[in-house]
Coordinates of N, CA, C and O in Angstrom, one line a residue:
L1 N 0.9 -1.5 0.2 CA 0.0 0.0 0.1 C 0.6 1.5 0.3 O 1.9 1.1 0.4
T2 N 0.3 2.1 -0.6 CA 1.3 3.5 -0.4 C 0.5 5.0 -0.4 O -1.1 4.6 -0.7
P3 N 0.6 5.8 0.3 CA -0.4 6.3 0.7 C -1.2 7.4 -0.9 O -2.3 8.2 -0.6
E4 N -0.8 7.2 -1.9 CA -0.8 7.6 -2.7 C -2.4 6.5 -3.3 O -3.7 7.5 -4.2
L5 N -2.7 5.7 -2.8 CA -4.1 4.5 -3.2 C -4.9 5.1 -2.7 O -6.8 5.4 -2.9
F6 N -5.0 6.3 -1.4 CA -5.9 7.1 -0.9 C -6.8 8.1 -0.9 O -5.8 9.6 -1.8
P7 N -8.0 7.9 -2.0 CA -8.4 9.5 -2.3 C -8.6 10.4 -1.4 O -8.4 11.9 -2.1
E8 N -8.5 10.4 -0.4 CA -8.9 11.9 0.5 C -7.0 11.9 1.1 O -7.1 11.0 2.2
Q9 N -7.4 13.4 1.2 CA -5.5 13.7 2.4 C -5.8 13.5 3.3 O -4.9 12.6 4.1
H10 N -6.7 13.4 4.0 CA -6.8 13.0 5.9 C -6.9 11.4 6.0 O -6.3 11.2 6.7
D11 N -6.9 10.3 4.5 CA -6.6 9.3 4.8 C -5.2 8.9 5.2 O -4.7 8.2 5.3
R12 N -5.2 9.8 3.8 CA -3.2 9.8 3.5 C -2.2 10.0 4.8 O -1.6 9.2 5.0
M13 N -2.8 10.8 5.0 CA -2.4 11.3 6.5 C -2.0 10.4 7.2 O -1.2 9.9 8.5
I14 N -3.5 9.7 7.9 CA -3.8 8.2 8.9 C -2.6 7.4 8.2 O -2.2 7.1 8.9
F15 N -2.6 7.1 7.1 CA -1.6 5.7 6.5 C -0.6 6.4 6.9 O 0.1 5.4 7.4
E16 N 0.2 7.5 6.6 CA 1.0 8.0 6.8 C 2.0 8.0 7.9 O 2.7 7.5 8.4
A17 N 0.7 8.1 9.0 CA 1.3 8.1 10.5 C 1.5 6.8 11.0 O 2.1 6.5 11.7
W18 N 0.5 5.9 10.7 CA 0.6 4.6 10.9 C 1.8 3.6 10.1 O 2.4 3.1 11.2
R19 N 2.0 4.0 9.1 CA 3.3 3.6 8.1 C 4.9 4.0 9.4 O 5.7 3.5 9.2
Y20 N 4.0 5.1 9.3 CA 5.6 5.9 10.3 C 6.2 5.1 11.4 O 7.0 4.5 11.9
Q21 N 4.9 4.9 12.0 CA 5.1 4.1 13.5 C 5.6 3.0 13.3 O 6.4 1.9 14.1
A22 N 5.1 2.1 12.3 CA 5.3 0.2 11.7 C 7.0 0.7 11.7 O 7.6 -0.2 11.9
A23 N 6.8 1.3 10.7 CA 8.6 1.4 10.2 C 9.9 2.0 11.5 O 11.0 1.2 11.3
N24 N 9.2 2.8 12.8 CA 10.5 2.9 13.4 C 9.6 2.2 14.7 O 10.2 2.9 16.3
G25 N 8.8 1.0 15.1 CA 9.1 0.6 16.0 C 7.8 1.2 17.0 O 8.1 0.9 18.4
G26 N 7.4 2.0 16.4 CA 6.3 2.6 17.4 C 4.4 1.6 17.8 O 4.8 0.6 16.6
A27 N 4.1 1.9 18.0 CA 2.5 1.7 18.7 C 1.6 1.2 17.1 O 1.3 2.7 16.8
T28 N 1.9 0.6 16.1 CA 0.6 1.1 15.4 C -0.7 0.9 15.5 O -2.1 0.8 14.8
D29 N -1.4 0.8 17.2 CA -2.7 0.5 17.4 C -3.6 2.3 17.4 O -2.6 3.3 17.0
P30 N -4.8 2.2 17.3 CA -5.0 3.9 17.4 C -4.6 4.6 17.8 O -4.6 5.5 17.9
V31 N -4.2 4.3 19.4 CA -3.4 5.8 20.0 C -1.8 6.0 19.4 O -1.8 7.1 19.8
G32 N -1.6 4.9 19.3 CA -0.3 5.3 18.5 C 0.3 6.1 17.8 O 0.4 7.0 17.2
V33 N -1.2 6.0 16.4 CA -1.2 6.6 15.7 C -1.8 7.7 15.5 O -1.7 9.3 15.0
L34 N -3.1 8.0 16.6 CA -3.6 9.5 17.0 C -2.3 10.3 17.6 O -2.5 11.4 17.8
E35 N -1.4 9.9 18.7 CA -0.1 10.3 19.2 C 0.7 10.9 18.1 O 1.0 12.1 18.3
R36 N 0.6 10.4 16.9 CA 1.5 10.5 15.9 C 1.3 11.6 15.1 O 1.9 12.8 15.0
L37 N -0.4 11.7 15.2 CA -1.0 12.9 14.6 C -0.7 13.9 15.0 O -0.6 15.2 14.1
R38 N -0.7 13.8 16.3 CA -0.6 14.8 17.3 C 0.5 15.5 17.7 O 0.7 16.8 17.7
D39 N 1.4 14.5 17.6 CA 3.3 15.4 17.8 C 3.0 16.2 16.6 O 4.4 17.1 16.2
L40 N 3.4 15.3 15.4 CA 3.0 16.4 13.7 C 2.1 17.6 13.9 O 2.1 18.3 12.6
G41 N 1.3 17.7 14.7 CA 0.1 18.6 14.9 C -0.7 18.6 13.7 O -1.7 19.5 12.8
R42 N -1.0 17.2 13.2 CA -1.9 17.2 12.1 C -3.4 16.2 12.1 O -4.4 15.3 11.5
L43 N -3.3 16.5 13.8 CA -4.7 15.4 14.1 C -6.1 16.1 13.4 O -6.4 15.3 12.8
D44 N -6.6 17.6 13.7 CA -7.5 18.2 13.1 C -7.1 17.9 11.8 O -8.5 17.7 11.2
A45 N -6.3 18.2 10.8 CA -6.3 17.5 9.6 C -6.7 16.7 8.8 O -7.3 16.4 8.1
A46 N -6.1 15.3 9.5 CA -6.7 14.3 9.4 C -7.7 13.4 10.0 O -8.7 12.8 9.9
G47 N -9.1 14.3 10.4 CA -10.5 14.2 10.7 C -10.9 14.1 12.2 O -11.6 14.4 12.4
G48 N -9.6 14.3 12.7 CA -10.2 14.7 14.6 C -9.6 12.6 15.5 O -9.7 11.8 14.5
Q49 N -9.9 13.1 16.6 CA -9.7 12.0 17.2 C -10.9 10.9 17.0 O -11.1 9.6 16.1
A50 N -12.5 11.2 16.5 CA -13.2 11.0 16.6 C -13.6 10.1 15.1 O -13.6 8.7 14.7
Y51 N -12.6 10.8 14.4 CA -12.5 10.3 12.8 C -12.1 8.8 12.9 O -12.1 7.8 12.3
V52 N -11.0 8.8 13.3 CA -9.6 7.8 13.5 C -10.1 7.2 13.9 O -9.9 5.5 13.8
L53 N -10.7 6.9 15.2 CA -11.3 5.8 15.8 C -12.4 5.4 15.3 O -12.6 4.3 15.2
G54 N -13.1 5.9 14.3 CA -14.2 5.5 13.5 C -13.8 4.5 12.4 O -14.4 3.5 12.3
L55 N -12.5 4.9 11.9 CA -11.8 3.9 11.1 C -11.7 2.2 12.1 O -11.4 1.8 11.3
V56 N -11.7 2.5 12.9 CA -11.5 0.6 13.6 C -12.4 0.3 13.9 O -13.0 -0.8 13.5
D57 N -13.4 1.1 13.8 CA -14.6 0.2 14.1 C -14.7 -0.3 12.3 O -15.5 -1.6 11.9
E58 N -14.5 0.9 11.6 CA -15.0 0.4 9.6 C -14.1 -0.7 9.7 O -14.4 -1.8 9.1
L59 N -13.1 -1.5 10.1 CA -11.8 -1.9 9.4 C -11.5 -2.8 10.9 O -10.7 -3.5 11.1
A60 N -12.7 -3.6 11.5 CA -12.2 -4.0 12.5 C -11.7 -5.5 13.0 O -11.2 -6.6 13.3
S61 N -12.0 -6.0 11.5 CA -11.8 -7.5 10.6 C -11.1 -8.1 9.8 O -10.7 -6.3 8.6
A62 N -10.7 -8.7 10.1 CA -9.5 -8.8 8.6 C -10.6 -8.6 7.2 O -9.4 -8.2 6.1
A63 N -11.1 -9.3 7.4 CA -11.9 -9.2 6.2 C -12.7 -7.7 5.7 O -12.5 -7.8 4.3
N64 N -12.7 -7.4 6.3 CA -13.0 -6.0 6.3 C -11.9 -5.0 5.6 O -12.0 -4.2 4.6
F65 N -10.9 -5.6 6.1 CA -9.5 -4.6 5.5 C -9.0 -5.3 3.9 O -9.4 -4.2 3.2
G66 N -9.5 -6.9 4.1 CA -8.9 -6.9 2.5 C -10.1 -6.4 2.0 O -9.9 -5.7 0.6
A67 N -11.6 -6.0 2.1 CA -12.6 -4.9 1.2 C -12.1 -4.1 0.8 O -12.1 -2.8 -0.3
H68 N -11.5 -3.6 2.1 CA -11.1 -1.9 1.8 C -10.3 -1.4 0.9 O -9.9 -0.8 -0.1
V69 N -9.2 -2.2 1.2 CA -8.1 -2.3 0.1 C -8.2 -2.5 -1.0 O -8.1 -1.3 -2.0
D70 N -9.1 -3.1 -1.7 CA -10.1 -3.6 -3.3 C -10.3 -2.2 -3.2 O -10.3 -2.0 -4.7
R71 N -11.2 -1.6 -2.7 CA -12.2 0.1 -2.5 C -11.0 0.5 -3.6 O -11.0 1.2 -4.5
L72 N -9.7 0.8 -2.5 CA -8.9 1.6 -3.1 C -8.5 1.8 -4.2 O -7.4 2.4 -5.2
L73 N -7.6 -0.3 -4.4 CA -7.4 0.0 -5.8 C -8.6 -0.1 -7.0 O -7.9 0.7 -7.8
D74 N -9.7 0.0 -6.7 CA -10.5 0.2 -7.8 C -10.6 1.6 -8.4 O -10.4 1.9 -9.1
E75 N -10.8 2.5 -6.8 CA -10.4 3.9 -7.0 C -9.7 4.2 -7.6 O -9.4 5.4 -7.7
R76 N -8.4 3.9 -7.3 CA -7.4 3.9 -7.8 C -7.3 3.8 -9.3 O -6.6 4.6 -9.9
A77 N -7.5 3.2 -9.6 CA -7.8 2.3 -11.2 C -8.7 3.2 -11.8 O -8.3 4.0 -13.1
R78 N -9.3 3.8 -11.0 CA -10.8 4.4 -12.1 C -10.2 5.9 -12.3 O -10.0 6.8 -12.9
Q79 N -9.4 6.7 -11.3 CA -8.7 7.9 -11.1 C -7.6 7.4 -12.5 O -7.4 9.0 -13.2
R80 N -7.2 7.0 -12.5 CA -5.9 6.4 -13.7 C -6.2 7.1 -15.1 O -5.8 7.4 -16.0
L81 N -7.5 6.3 -15.2 CA -8.5 5.9 -16.3 C -8.5 7.7 -16.9 O -9.1 7.7 -18.0
A82 N -9.0 8.4 -16.0 CA -10.1 9.6 -16.1 C -9.4 10.5 -16.1 O -9.4 12.0 -16.7
G83 N -7.3 9.8 -16.1 CA -6.7 10.9 -16.4 C -6.5 11.7 -15.8 O -5.6 12.8 -15.7

């Protein structure tokens, strides 16, 4: 996955915070991602705490995660076709 797959800037910010945490041995749970966004001063721009925590409910299972990735890839393909 790459940040460019996410059509919305706030979702890219969240993904980049998660990726940073994973690459640097930080917590990749919602609290760790929230802390990273807060440290960067980007929590509000990323949708706020409620939005980030709401993603946890949306992607709570591995099955939902795979479907979400598929939607992102489909959206990216449509964007490329549209030019």
